[in-house]
XYZ file of C-alpha atoms in Angstrom:
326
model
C -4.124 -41.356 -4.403
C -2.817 -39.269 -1.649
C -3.967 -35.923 -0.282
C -2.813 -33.032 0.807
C -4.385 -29.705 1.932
C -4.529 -26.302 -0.020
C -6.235 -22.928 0.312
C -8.474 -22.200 -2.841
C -11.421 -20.512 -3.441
C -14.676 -20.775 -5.819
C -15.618 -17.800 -6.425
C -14.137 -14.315 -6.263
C -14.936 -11.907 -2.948
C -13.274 -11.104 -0.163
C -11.147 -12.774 2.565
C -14.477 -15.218 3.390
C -14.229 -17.695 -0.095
C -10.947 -18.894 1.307
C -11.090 -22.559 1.881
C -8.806 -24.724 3.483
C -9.713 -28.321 1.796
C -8.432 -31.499 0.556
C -7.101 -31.937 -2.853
C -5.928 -34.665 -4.691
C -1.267 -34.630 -5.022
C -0.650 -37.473 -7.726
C 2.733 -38.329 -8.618
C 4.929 -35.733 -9.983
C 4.800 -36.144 -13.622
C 7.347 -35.440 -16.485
C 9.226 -32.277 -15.968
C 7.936 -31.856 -12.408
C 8.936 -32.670 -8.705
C 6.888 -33.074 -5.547
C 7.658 -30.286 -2.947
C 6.460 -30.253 0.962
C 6.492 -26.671 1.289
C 8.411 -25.083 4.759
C 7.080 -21.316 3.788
C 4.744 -19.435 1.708
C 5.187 -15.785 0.580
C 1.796 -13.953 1.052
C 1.389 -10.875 -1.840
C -0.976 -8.528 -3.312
C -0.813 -10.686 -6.289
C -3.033 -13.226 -4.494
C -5.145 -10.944 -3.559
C -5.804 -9.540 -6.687
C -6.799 -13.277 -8.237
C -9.235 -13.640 -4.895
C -10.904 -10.926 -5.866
C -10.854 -10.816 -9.029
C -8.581 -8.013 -10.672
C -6.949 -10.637 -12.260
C -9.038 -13.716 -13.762
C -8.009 -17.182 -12.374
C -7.407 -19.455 -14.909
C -10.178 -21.950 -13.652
C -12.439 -22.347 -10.783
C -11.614 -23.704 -7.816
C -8.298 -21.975 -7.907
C -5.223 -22.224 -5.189
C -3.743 -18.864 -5.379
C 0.040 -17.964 -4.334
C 2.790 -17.882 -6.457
C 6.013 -18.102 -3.772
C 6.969 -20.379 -1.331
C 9.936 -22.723 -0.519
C 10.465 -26.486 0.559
C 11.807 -29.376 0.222
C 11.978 -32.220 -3.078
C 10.599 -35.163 -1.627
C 10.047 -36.973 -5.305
C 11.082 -36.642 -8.848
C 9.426 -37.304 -11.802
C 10.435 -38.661 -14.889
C 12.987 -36.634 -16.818
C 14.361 -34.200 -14.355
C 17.395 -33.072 -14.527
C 19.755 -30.455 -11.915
C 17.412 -31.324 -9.079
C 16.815 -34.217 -6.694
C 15.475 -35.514 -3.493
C 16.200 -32.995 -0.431
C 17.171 -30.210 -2.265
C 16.048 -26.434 -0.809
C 14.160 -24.808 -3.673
C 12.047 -21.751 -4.259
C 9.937 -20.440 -6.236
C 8.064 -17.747 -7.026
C 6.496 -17.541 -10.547
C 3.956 -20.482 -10.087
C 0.367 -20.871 -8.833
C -0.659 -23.036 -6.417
C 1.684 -22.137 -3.346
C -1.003 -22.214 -0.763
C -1.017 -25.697 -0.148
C 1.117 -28.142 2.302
C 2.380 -29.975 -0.676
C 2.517 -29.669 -4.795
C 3.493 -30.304 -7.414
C 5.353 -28.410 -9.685
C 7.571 -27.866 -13.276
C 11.100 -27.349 -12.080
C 11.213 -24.599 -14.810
C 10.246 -22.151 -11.896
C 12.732 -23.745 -9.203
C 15.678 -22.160 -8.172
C 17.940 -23.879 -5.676
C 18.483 -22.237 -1.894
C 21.809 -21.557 -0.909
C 23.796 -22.585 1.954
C 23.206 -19.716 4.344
C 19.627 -18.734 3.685
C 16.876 -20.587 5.385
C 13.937 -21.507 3.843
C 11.834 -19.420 5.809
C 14.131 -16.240 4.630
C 14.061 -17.825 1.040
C 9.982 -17.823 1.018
C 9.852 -14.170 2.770
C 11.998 -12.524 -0.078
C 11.758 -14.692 -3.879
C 8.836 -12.457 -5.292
C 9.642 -9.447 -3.745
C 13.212 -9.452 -3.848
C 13.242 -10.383 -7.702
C 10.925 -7.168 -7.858
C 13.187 -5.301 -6.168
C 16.047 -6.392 -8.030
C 14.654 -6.118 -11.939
C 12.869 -2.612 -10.888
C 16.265 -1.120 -9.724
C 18.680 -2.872 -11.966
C 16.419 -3.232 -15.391
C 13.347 -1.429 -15.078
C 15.675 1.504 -14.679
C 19.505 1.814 -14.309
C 20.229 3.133 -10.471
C 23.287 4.231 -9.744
C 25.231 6.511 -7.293
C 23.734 9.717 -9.452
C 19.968 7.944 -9.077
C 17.556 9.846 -6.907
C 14.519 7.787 -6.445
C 10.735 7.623 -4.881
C 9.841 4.328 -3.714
C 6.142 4.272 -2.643
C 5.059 1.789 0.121
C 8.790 2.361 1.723
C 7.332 0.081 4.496
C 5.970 -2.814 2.693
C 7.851 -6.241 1.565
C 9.477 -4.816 -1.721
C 9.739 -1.343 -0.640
C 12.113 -2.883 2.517
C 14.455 -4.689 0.215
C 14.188 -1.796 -2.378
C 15.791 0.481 0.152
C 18.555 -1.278 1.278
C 19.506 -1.983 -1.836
C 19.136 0.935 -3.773
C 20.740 2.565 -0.564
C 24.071 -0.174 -1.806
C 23.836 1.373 -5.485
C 24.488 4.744 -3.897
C 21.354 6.392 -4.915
C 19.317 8.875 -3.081
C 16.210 6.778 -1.611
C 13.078 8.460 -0.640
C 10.180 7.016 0.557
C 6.447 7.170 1.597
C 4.785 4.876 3.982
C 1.435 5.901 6.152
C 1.815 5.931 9.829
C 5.104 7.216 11.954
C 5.880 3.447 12.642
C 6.427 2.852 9.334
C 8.544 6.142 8.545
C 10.693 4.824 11.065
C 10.800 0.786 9.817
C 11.844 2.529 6.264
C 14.539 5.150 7.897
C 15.901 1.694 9.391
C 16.510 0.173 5.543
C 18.305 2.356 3.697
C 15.948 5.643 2.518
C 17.127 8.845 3.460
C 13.907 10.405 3.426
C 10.644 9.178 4.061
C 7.271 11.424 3.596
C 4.263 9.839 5.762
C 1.801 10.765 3.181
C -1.084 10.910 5.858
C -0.090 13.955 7.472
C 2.248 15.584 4.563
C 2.046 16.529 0.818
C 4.375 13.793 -0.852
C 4.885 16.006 -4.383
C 5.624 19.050 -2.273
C 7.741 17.525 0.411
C 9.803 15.701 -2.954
C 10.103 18.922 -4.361
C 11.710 20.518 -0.898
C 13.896 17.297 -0.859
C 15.460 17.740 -4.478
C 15.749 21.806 -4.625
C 12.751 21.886 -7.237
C 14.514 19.375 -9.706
C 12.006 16.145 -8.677
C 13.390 12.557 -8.951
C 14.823 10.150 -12.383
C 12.273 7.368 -11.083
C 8.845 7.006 -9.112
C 8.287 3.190 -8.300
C 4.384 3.149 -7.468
C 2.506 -0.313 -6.382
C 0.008 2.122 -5.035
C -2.013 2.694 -7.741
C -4.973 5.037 -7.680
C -4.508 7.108 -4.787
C -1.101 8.094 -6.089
C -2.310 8.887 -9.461
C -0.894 11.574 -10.887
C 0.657 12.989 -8.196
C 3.574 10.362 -8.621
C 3.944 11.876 -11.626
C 4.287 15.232 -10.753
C 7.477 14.559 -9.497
C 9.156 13.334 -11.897
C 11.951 15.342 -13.647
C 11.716 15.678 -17.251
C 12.007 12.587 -18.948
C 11.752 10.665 -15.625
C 10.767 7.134 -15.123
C 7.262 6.381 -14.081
C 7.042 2.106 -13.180
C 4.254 1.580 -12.062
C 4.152 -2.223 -10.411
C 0.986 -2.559 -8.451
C -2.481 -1.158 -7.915
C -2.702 -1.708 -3.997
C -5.236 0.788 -3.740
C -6.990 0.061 -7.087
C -6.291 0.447 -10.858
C -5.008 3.087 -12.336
C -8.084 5.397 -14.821
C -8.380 8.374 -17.278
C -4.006 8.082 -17.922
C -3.590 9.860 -21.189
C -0.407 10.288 -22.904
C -0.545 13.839 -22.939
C 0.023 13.736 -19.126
C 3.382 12.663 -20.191
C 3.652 15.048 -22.456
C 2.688 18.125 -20.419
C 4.759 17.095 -17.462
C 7.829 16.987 -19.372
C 8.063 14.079 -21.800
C 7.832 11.415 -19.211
C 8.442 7.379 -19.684
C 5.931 5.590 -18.154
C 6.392 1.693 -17.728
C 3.460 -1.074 -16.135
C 6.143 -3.609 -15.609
C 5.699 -7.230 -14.268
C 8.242 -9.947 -12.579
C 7.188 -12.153 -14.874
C 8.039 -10.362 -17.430
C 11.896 -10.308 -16.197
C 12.156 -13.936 -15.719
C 10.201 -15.143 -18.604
C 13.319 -17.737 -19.426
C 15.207 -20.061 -17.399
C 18.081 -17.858 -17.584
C 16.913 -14.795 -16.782
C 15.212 -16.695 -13.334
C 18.529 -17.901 -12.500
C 20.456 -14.554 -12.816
C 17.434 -12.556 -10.794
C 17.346 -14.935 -8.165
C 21.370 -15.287 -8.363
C 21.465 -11.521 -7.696
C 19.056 -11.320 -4.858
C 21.059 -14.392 -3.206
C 24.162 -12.579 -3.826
C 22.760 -9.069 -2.260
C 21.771 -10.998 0.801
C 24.389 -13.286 1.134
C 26.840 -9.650 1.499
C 24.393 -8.169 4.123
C 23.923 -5.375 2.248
C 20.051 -6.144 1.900
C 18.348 -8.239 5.241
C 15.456 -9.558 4.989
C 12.645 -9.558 8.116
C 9.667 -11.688 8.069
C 7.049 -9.295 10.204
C 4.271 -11.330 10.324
C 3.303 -14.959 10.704
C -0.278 -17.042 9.965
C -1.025 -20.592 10.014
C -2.142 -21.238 6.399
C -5.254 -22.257 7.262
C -5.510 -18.751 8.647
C -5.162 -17.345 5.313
C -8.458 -15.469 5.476
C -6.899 -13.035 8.485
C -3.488 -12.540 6.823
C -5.701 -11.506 3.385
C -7.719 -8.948 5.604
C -4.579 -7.408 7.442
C -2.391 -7.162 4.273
C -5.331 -5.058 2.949
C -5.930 -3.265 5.677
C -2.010 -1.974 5.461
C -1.824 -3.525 8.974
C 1.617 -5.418 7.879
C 5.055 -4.594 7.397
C 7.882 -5.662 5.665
C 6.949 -9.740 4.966
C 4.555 -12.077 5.654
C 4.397 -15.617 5.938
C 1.712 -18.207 5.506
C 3.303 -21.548 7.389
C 1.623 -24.635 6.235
């Protein structure tokens, strides 16, 4: 049987029960295609199965769920895709390895104009960016909006494209470098929530009123100041837990804050079907394909240098996207 190599770990912990080993690639089998991958997406997703916050489904596990590459096989019964075809992905585990396999339920096809690399850098967090502001909740040119993480890989795309809907983007990110990286992608405010008071500066920004929608992958250190402010009956989504989960949320925070929604919504979620896959990814294509939304890839590791990218994500050391490069 032939080999390839992956990154998977035994255990939960840290960046140290990263492994860069051997494993078995068999044949694709019915339903599936081989890919050799050109790019993988590195997330907080993967971080949160390496550590645990969310339970692997077995031991030894290869984390990642996005990458791109090329079909080099086909396995019985596929249909719509064939050797050399671009592809991405980015709802499947395993995509820290040099090659898979993998159900072409989760492909979608790269179009001419995007490279691989670009493909990789924006599947999972451009499809977040795309269900949060066009499903999640409505924006439009009467939106105003708080995007936390304005700096990070969703919070990039997020801008520019909300910025394209005509909303009002504001932002937080922690360090001047980063207020300036978000500036550059479409907010029109950013707060650098080290040095400043993010509900009072939101406040000052919206003449008392507070925003429709608060988009937090923060988690616990935001908690509940995102929610203060919100305007009656805004939108809190929250999407992430960078900084841990989220504890003690009653629903009478919502209450006494002005009968707020509050939403903990997933990707996966939004492109539980074929269909809805295609028309997420179809949008994202279509944002970037008008230049209205660019993506940058910040930050490069070797895969087998896994372990270091896992420490400086974090450590809130990156921007924008990062890619593992088998």
């Amino acid at each position: 049987m032939a080999k390839t190599q992956a990154v998977a770990f035994t255990r939960n912990g840290g960046p140290e029960v990263l492994d860069y080993v051997d494993v078995d690639l068999p044949p694709p089998g019915a339903g599936e295609v081989q890919l050799k991958h050109a790019a993988i997406g590195l997330n907080f997703i993967d971080v949160y199965f390496r550590d645990g916050t969310y339970k692997a489904p077995h031991l030894p596990f290869v984390t990642g769920k996005e990458a791109s590459g090329t079909i080099t096989a086909v396995g019985p019964g596929v249909t719509g895709f064939a050797v050399g075809d671009r592809v991405a992905y980015a709802s499947a585990d395993g995509a820290y390895s040099v090659e898979r396999n993998i159900d072409t339920k989760h492909l979608v096809k790269v179009p001419d104009g995007i490279s691989l690399e670009t493909a990789a850098a924006m599947m999972l967090k451009g499809m977040t960016a795309e269900y949060l502001l066009n499903r999640t909740f409505k924006v439009g040119p009467e939106t105003v909006l708080l995007f936390h993480a304005a700096a990070g890989g969703v919070g990039l795309i997020a801008g520019q494209w909300a910025r394209a809907l005509g909303a009002t983007v504001i932002g937080t990110a922690g360090s001047d470098d980063k207020v300036k990286l978000a500036l550059e992608h479409g907010y029109d405010h950013v707060i650098n929530y080290r040095t400043e008071n993010f509900v009072e500066r939101v406040k000052e920004i919206t003449g008392g009123k507070g925003v429709d929608v608060v988009y937090d992958s923060i988690g616990r250190d935001t908690f509940p100041h995102s929610l203060d402010c919100l305007k009656p009956r805004g939108l809190f989504a929250s999407f992430g837990q960078s900084s841990g989960g989220i504890e003690n949320f009653t629903l009478a925070a919502l209450a006494q804050r002005g009968s707020l929604f509050a939403t903990r919504p997933t990707l996966f979620s939004y492109i539980a079907t074929p269909q809805e896959l295609k028309d997420c990814a179809n949008a994202l294509f279509a944002v970037v394909l008008s230049n209205k939304v660019r993506i940058n890839i910040n930050q490069t590791y070797p895969l087998r240098e896994v372990g270091r990218a896992h420490t400086d994500l974090e450590a809130r050391k990156t921007t924008g996207t990062t890619l593992l490069i088998p």
